[in-house]
mmCIF file of C-alpha atoms in Angstrom:
data_model
loop_
_atom_site.group_PDB
_atom_site.id
_atom_site.type_symbol
_atom_site.label_atom_id
_atom_site.label_comp_id
_atom_site.label_asym_id
_atom_site.label_seq_id
_atom_site.Cartn_x
_atom_site.Cartn_y
_atom_site.Cartn_z
ATOM 1 C CA MET A 1252 0.149 0.622 -0.401
ATOM 2 C CA ARG A 1253 2.600 2.327 0.884
ATOM 3 C CA ASN A 1254 4.416 1.620 -2.721
ATOM 4 C CA ALA A 1255 1.129 2.396 -4.140
ATOM 5 C CA ARG A 1256 0.527 5.999 -2.706
ATOM 6 C CA ILE A 1257 4.455 6.835 -3.630
ATOM 7 C CA ARG A 1258 3.533 5.798 -7.192
ATOM 8 C CA THR A 1259 0.932 8.325 -6.795
ATOM 9 C CA THR A 1260 2.105 10.836 -5.720
ATOM 10 C CA ALA A 1261 4.515 10.543 -8.524
ATOM 11 C CA VAL A 1262 2.245 10.475 -11.036
ATOM 12 C CA ALA A 1263 0.296 13.724 -9.895
ATOM 13 C CA ALA A 1264 3.749 15.193 -9.397
ATOM 14 C CA THR A 1265 4.245 14.984 -13.063
ATOM 15 C CA ALA A 1266 1.163 15.696 -14.508
ATOM 16 C CA LEU A 1267 1.135 18.793 -12.009
ATOM 17 C CA LEU A 1268 4.482 19.868 -13.751
ATOM 18 C CA ALA A 1269 3.345 19.178 -17.345
ATOM 19 C CA ALA A 1270 0.787 21.192 -16.544
ATOM 20 C CA LEU A 1271 2.891 24.043 -15.764
ATOM 21 C CA SER A 1272 5.122 23.802 -17.819
ATOM 22 C CA LEU A 1273 2.177 24.447 -21.010
ATOM 23 C CA THR A 1274 0.899 27.189 -19.103
ATOM 24 C CA ALA A 1275 4.617 28.860 -19.246
ATOM 25 C CA CYS A 1276 4.681 28.347 -23.259
ATOM 26 C CA GLN A 1277 1.257 29.827 -23.365
ATOM 27 C CA SER A 1278 2.004 33.071 -21.635
ATOM 28 C CA ASP A 1279 6.040 32.996 -23.785
ATOM 29 C CA ASP A 1280 3.522 32.827 -27.603
ATOM 30 C CA ASP A 1281 0.957 35.690 -25.946
ATOM 31 C CA ALA A 1282 4.164 37.655 -25.354
ATOM 32 C CA LYS A 1283 5.988 36.867 -29.376
ATOM 33 C CA ASN A 1284 2.220 37.881 -30.616
ATOM 34 C CA PRO A 1285 0.879 40.771 -28.650
ATOM 35 C CA GLY A 1286 -1.331 41.423 -31.598
ATOM 36 C CA THR A 1287 -3.057 38.845 -31.113
ATOM 37 C CA SER A 1288 -4.926 40.007 -27.850
ATOM 38 C CA VAL A 1289 -8.374 42.017 -27.663
ATOM 39 C CA SER A 1290 -8.365 44.902 -25.552
ATOM 40 C CA PRO A 1291 -11.345 44.635 -23.088
ATOM 41 C CA THR A 1292 -12.182 48.524 -22.992
ATOM 42 C CA ALA A 1293 -11.906 49.019 -27.357
ATOM 43 C CA ASP A 1294 -14.678 50.398 -28.717
ATOM 44 C CA ARG A 1295 -16.163 48.302 -31.300
ATOM 45 C CA SER A 1296 -18.977 50.717 -32.072
ATOM 46 C CA LYS A 1297 -16.854 52.927 -34.261
ATOM 47 C CA PRO A 1298 -17.091 51.688 -37.937
ATOM 48 C CA ALA A 1299 -13.752 50.730 -39.872
ATOM 49 C CA ALA A 1300 -12.242 54.091 -41.638
ATOM 50 C CA ASP A 1301 -12.885 53.597 -45.602
ATOM 51 C CA PRO A 1302 -9.781 53.185 -47.880
ATOM 52 C CA THR A 1303 -11.807 54.278 -51.176
ATOM 53 C CA SER A 1304 -13.809 57.312 -49.554
ATOM 54 C CA THR A 1305 -12.715 60.913 -50.278
ATOM 55 C CA PRO A 1306 -12.124 63.533 -47.717
ATOM 56 C CA ALA A 1307 -13.556 66.840 -47.618
ATOM 57 C CA GLY A 1308 -12.070 69.328 -49.491
ATOM 58 C CA SER A 1309 -10.707 67.410 -52.307
ATOM 59 C CA GLY A 1310 -13.034 69.519 -54.695
ATOM 60 C CA LYS A 1311 -14.862 66.587 -56.351
ATOM 61 C CA GLY A 1312 -18.559 68.227 -57.561
ATOM 62 C CA ASN A 1313 -21.306 66.701 -58.746
ATOM 63 C CA GLY A 1314 -21.784 64.633 -56.247
ATOM 64 C CA GLY A 1315 -18.825 62.713 -56.195
ATOM 65 C CA SER A 1316 -19.814 61.329 -59.909
ATOM 66 C CA SER A 1317 -16.428 59.761 -61.049
ATOM 67 C CA GLY A 1318 -16.886 60.741 -64.321
ATOM 68 C CA GLY A 1319 -17.798 64.546 -63.919
ATOM 69 C CA SER A 1320 -15.121 67.410 -63.401
ATOM 70 C CA ALA A 1321 -13.954 68.564 -60.432
ATOM 71 C CA ALA A 1322 -15.306 71.989 -58.864
ATOM 72 C CA GLY A 1323 -13.391 75.200 -59.117
ATOM 73 C CA ASP A 1324 -11.484 73.875 -62.059
ATOM 74 C CA GLY A 1325 -11.542 77.141 -63.520
ATOM 75 C CA LYS A 1326 -13.870 76.144 -66.897
ATOM 76 C CA SER A 1327 -16.529 78.429 -66.517
ATOM 77 C CA LYS A 1328 -19.943 77.239 -68.327
ATOM 78 C CA ASP A 1329 -20.848 81.802 -68.020
ATOM 79 C CA LYS A 1330 -17.749 82.862 -69.920
ATOM 80 C CA GLY A 1331 -18.714 86.807 -70.619
ATOM 81 C CA LYS A 1332 -22.107 87.095 -68.632
ATOM 82 C CA GLY A 1333 -20.913 88.605 -64.958
ATOM 83 C CA LYS A 1334 -22.176 91.810 -63.622
ATOM 84 C CA GLY A 1335 -18.769 93.089 -65.380
ATOM 85 C CA ASN A 1336 -20.119 92.563 -68.722
ATOM 86 C CA SER A 1337 -23.705 93.943 -68.932
ATOM 87 C CA GLU A 1338 -24.535 95.718 -71.820
ATOM 88 C CA PRO A 1339 -24.990 99.884 -71.738
ATOM 89 C CA GLY A 1340 -28.263 101.393 -71.541
ATOM 90 C CA PRO A 1341 -29.598 103.272 -74.246
ATOM 91 C CA VAL A 1342 -28.272 106.420 -75.184
ATOM 92 C CA THR A 1343 -31.458 109.685 -74.898
ATOM 93 C CA ASP A 1344 -31.397 111.624 -78.223
ATOM 94 C CA ALA A 1345 -31.422 115.124 -77.968
ATOM 95 C CA CYS A 1346 -34.689 117.145 -78.703
ATOM 96 C CA SER A 1347 -35.123 118.268 -82.310
ATOM 97 C CA GLY A 1348 -37.698 119.777 -84.196
ATOM 98 C CA ALA A 1349 -37.697 116.161 -85.090
ATOM 99 C CA ASN A 1350 -39.246 114.389 -82.491
ATOM 100 C CA SER A 1351 -40.750 117.248 -80.963
ATOM 101 C CA LYS A 1352 -42.687 119.983 -81.635
ATOM 102 C CA VAL A 1353 -42.273 124.428 -80.262
ATOM 103 C CA THR A 1354 -44.748 126.750 -79.450
ATOM 104 C CA VAL A 1355 -44.195 130.649 -78.484
ATOM 105 C CA SER A 1356 -46.546 132.490 -76.299
ATOM 106 C CA LYS A 1357 -46.654 135.909 -75.511
ATOM 107 C CA VAL A 1358 -47.165 136.424 -71.413
ATOM 108 C CA THR A 1359 -48.039 138.874 -69.194
ATOM 109 C CA ARG A 1360 -46.379 138.210 -66.084
ATOM 110 C CA PRO A 1361 -43.392 139.097 -66.101
ATOM 111 C CA ILE A 1362 -43.654 142.042 -68.779
ATOM 112 C CA ASN A 1363 -41.867 142.328 -72.249
ATOM 113 C CA HIS A 1364 -41.943 137.784 -71.954
ATOM 114 C CA LEU A 1365 -42.274 135.463 -74.844
ATOM 115 C CA LEU A 1366 -42.865 131.584 -73.011
ATOM 116 C CA LEU A 1367 -41.531 128.956 -75.304
ATOM 117 C CA THR A 1368 -42.555 125.442 -75.227
ATOM 118 C CA VAL A 1369 -41.019 122.501 -76.680
ATOM 119 C CA THR A 1370 -43.834 119.006 -76.100
ATOM 120 C CA ASN A 1371 -41.859 115.678 -76.565
ATOM 121 C CA THR A 1372 -44.208 114.148 -79.989
ATOM 122 C CA GLY A 1373 -41.902 110.803 -79.995
ATOM 123 C CA SER A 1374 -41.893 107.694 -78.830
ATOM 124 C CA LYS A 1375 -38.550 107.794 -76.283
ATOM 125 C CA ALA A 1376 -37.614 110.596 -73.664
ATOM 126 C CA CYS A 1377 -34.888 113.404 -75.451
ATOM 127 C CA ASN A 1378 -33.312 115.635 -73.612
ATOM 128 C CA ALA A 1379 -33.402 119.381 -73.983
ATOM 129 C CA TYR A 1380 -29.883 119.861 -73.441
ATOM 130 C CA HIS A 1381 -28.534 123.630 -72.353
ATOM 131 C CA ALA A 1382 -31.007 125.978 -74.024
ATOM 132 C CA PRO A 1383 -32.775 127.211 -77.041
ATOM 133 C CA LEU A 1384 -30.314 128.930 -79.586
ATOM 134 C CA LEU A 1385 -32.362 131.398 -80.860
ATOM 135 C CA ARG A 1386 -32.276 133.950 -84.281
ATOM 136 C CA PHE A 1387 -34.768 136.620 -84.358
ATOM 137 C CA ASP A 1388 -35.654 136.838 -88.294
ATOM 138 C CA ASP A 1389 -32.517 137.519 -90.146
ATOM 139 C CA ALA A 1390 -29.874 138.094 -86.732
ATOM 140 C CA GLN A 1391 -26.447 137.085 -87.196
ATOM 141 C CA ALA A 1392 -25.940 136.115 -84.076
ATOM 142 C CA VAL A 1393 -27.893 134.112 -81.685
ATOM 143 C CA THR A 1394 -29.451 135.621 -78.648
ATOM 144 C CA GLN A 1395 -27.672 136.008 -75.475
ATOM 145 C CA VAL A 1396 -28.466 133.296 -72.660
ATOM 146 C CA MET A 1397 -29.436 134.438 -69.300
ATOM 147 C CA GLU A 1398 -26.688 131.982 -67.076
ATOM 148 C CA ASP A 1399 -28.204 132.230 -63.876
ATOM 149 C CA SER A 1400 -30.835 130.304 -65.293
ATOM 150 C CA ARG A 1401 -28.912 126.483 -65.383
ATOM 151 C CA PRO A 1402 -30.612 123.954 -64.288
ATOM 152 C CA GLN A 1403 -28.990 121.662 -61.803
ATOM 153 C CA ALA A 1404 -29.085 118.760 -64.156
ATOM 154 C CA VAL A 1405 -30.415 118.043 -68.134
ATOM 155 C CA THR A 1406 -33.801 118.928 -69.068
ATOM 156 C CA THR A 1407 -35.218 115.284 -69.867
ATOM 157 C CA ILE A 1408 -38.335 115.311 -71.571
ATOM 158 C CA ALA A 1409 -40.840 112.415 -71.593
ATOM 159 C CA PRO A 1410 -42.834 111.425 -74.640
ATOM 160 C CA GLY A 1411 -46.005 113.929 -74.189
ATOM 161 C CA GLU A 1412 -44.261 116.029 -71.610
ATOM 162 C CA SER A 1413 -42.830 119.539 -72.069
ATOM 163 C CA ALA A 1414 -39.938 122.018 -71.314
ATOM 164 C CA TYR A 1415 -40.136 125.897 -71.019
ATOM 165 C CA ALA A 1416 -38.135 128.397 -71.616
ATOM 166 C CA SER A 1417 -38.993 132.281 -71.246
ATOM 167 C CA ILE A 1418 -37.570 134.936 -73.702
ATOM 168 C CA LEU A 1419 -36.768 138.325 -72.284
ATOM 169 C CA LEU A 1420 -37.835 140.678 -75.660
ATOM 170 C CA SER A 1421 -36.214 143.907 -73.641
ATOM 171 C CA SER A 1422 -35.318 145.561 -70.399
ATOM 172 C CA ALA A 1423 -37.722 147.271 -67.984
ATOM 173 C CA ASP A 1424 -35.266 149.955 -67.138
ATOM 174 C CA GLY A 1425 -34.710 150.528 -71.111
ATOM 175 C CA SER A 1426 -31.921 150.595 -71.513
ATOM 176 C CA GLY A 1427 -31.842 147.850 -74.757
ATOM 177 C CA LYS A 1428 -30.796 149.493 -77.897
ATOM 178 C CA HIS A 1429 -31.015 148.929 -81.428
ATOM 179 C CA GLY A 1430 -34.647 148.158 -80.926
ATOM 180 C CA TYR A 1431 -37.036 146.646 -83.753
ATOM 181 C CA THR A 1432 -40.444 144.594 -84.338
ATOM 182 C CA ALA A 1433 -39.484 141.222 -85.252
ATOM 183 C CA LYS A 1434 -41.918 138.550 -87.206
ATOM 184 C CA ARG A 1435 -40.126 135.337 -87.137
ATOM 185 C CA LEU A 1436 -38.383 133.364 -84.599
ATOM 186 C CA THR A 1437 -36.124 130.585 -85.762
ATOM 187 C CA VAL A 1438 -35.596 127.798 -82.649
ATOM 188 C CA HIS A 1439 -32.565 125.654 -82.982
ATOM 189 C CA PHE A 1440 -31.423 122.674 -80.749
ATOM 190 C CA ALA A 1441 -27.999 122.699 -78.647
ATOM 191 C CA PRO A 1442 -26.381 119.081 -78.019
ATOM 192 C CA ARG A 1443 -25.114 117.261 -75.428
ATOM 193 C CA SER A 1444 -21.488 118.930 -75.607
ATOM 194 C CA GLY A 1445 -23.314 122.514 -76.168
ATOM 195 C CA SER A 1446 -20.594 123.117 -79.013
ATOM 196 C CA GLY A 1447 -22.754 124.224 -82.553
ATOM 197 C CA SER A 1448 -26.501 123.045 -82.685
ATOM 198 C CA THR A 1449 -27.719 119.453 -83.818
ATOM 199 C CA GLY A 1450 -31.035 117.925 -85.274
ATOM 200 C CA THR A 1451 -33.966 120.060 -87.316
ATOM 201 C CA PRO A 1452 -34.008 123.777 -86.160
ATOM 202 C CA VAL A 1453 -37.887 124.881 -85.900
ATOM 203 C CA GLY A 1454 -39.028 128.151 -87.597
ATOM 204 C CA LEU A 1455 -42.328 130.172 -85.701
ATOM 205 C CA ALA A 1456 -44.275 133.013 -86.241
ATOM 206 C CA LEU A 1457 -44.238 135.925 -83.586
ATOM 207 C CA PRO A 1458 -46.845 137.294 -81.409
ATOM 208 C CA ALA A 1459 -48.073 140.661 -83.409
ATOM 209 C CA GLY A 1460 -45.779 143.704 -82.194
ATOM 210 C CA THR A 1461 -42.805 141.712 -80.497
ATOM 211 C CA TYR A 1462 -40.302 144.199 -80.173
ATOM 212 C CA ALA A 1463 -36.937 142.667 -79.596
ATOM 213 C CA ASP A 1464 -33.327 145.307 -78.650
ATOM 214 C CA SER A 1465 -29.947 144.201 -77.459
ATOM 215 C CA THR A 1466 -31.038 142.981 -73.930
ATOM 216 C CA THR A 1467 -33.107 140.047 -75.261
ATOM 217 C CA ALA A 1468 -32.152 136.903 -73.894
ATOM 218 C CA VAL A 1469 -33.313 133.563 -73.329
ATOM 219 C CA SER A 1470 -33.210 131.072 -70.160
ATOM 220 C CA TYR A 1471 -32.183 127.799 -70.458
ATOM 221 C CA TRP A 1472 -34.989 124.951 -71.057
ATOM 222 C CA GLN A 1473 -36.519 124.173 -67.320
ATOM 223 C CA SER A 1474 -38.609 121.588 -66.720
ATOM 224 C CA SER A 1475 -41.468 123.194 -65.250
ATOM 225 C CA MET A 1476 -43.161 126.713 -66.773
ATOM 226 C CA GLU A 1477 -43.060 128.455 -63.464
ATOM 227 C CA ASP A 1478 -39.499 128.109 -63.259
ATOM 228 C CA ALA A 1479 -39.277 129.676 -66.562
ATOM 229 C CA LEU A 1480 -41.470 132.495 -66.149
ATOM 230 C CA THR A 1481 -38.388 133.451 -62.702
ATOM 231 C CA TYR A 1482 -35.768 134.726 -65.357
#
């Protein structure tokens, strides 16, 4: 019996040594291959990055279509359509006898004055530049202009609308010279530049008894009758 116990103990000790040896071998393998272990704290909820995805800001447009061109490649489809290339607006013509009707009438106030009216008979606006250029009968020079009547802006006349200019026939103080009774008046129109005349002139019959002298003068075109008759 004693010998049997000794053998049993020896077998158990041998098995224990074998188990300890196997555990040691496994520990050595784990130390040599750390990548095979799984960390208990690893977050498995996040998907792995897709190596084929495009990072933000890469410049690929059209929803990522492989056949489309990249955004910002400098190839604009709307060349020449920017605000800097807008077409200029229409140029307004000068008023003249070709697109306007001109009349002359006598007024009671102020004294020694006539009123010149130009009405736009065209289909678009025209500009009454500067002052009308007047010639009484066969005068060699045009009538002088009242420079203090210059408006702040060009007088533009819409279709069917009118502009006005007043004509001082003679000074109230009687300082005028070379007086005469005029019968006809020719109206020329100034261009934008103010040099010479433009368009078709208009010939008018003057009211009976129109007396003019060396102080005769005309105002600039005004947008209202009241403004014109202040000169």
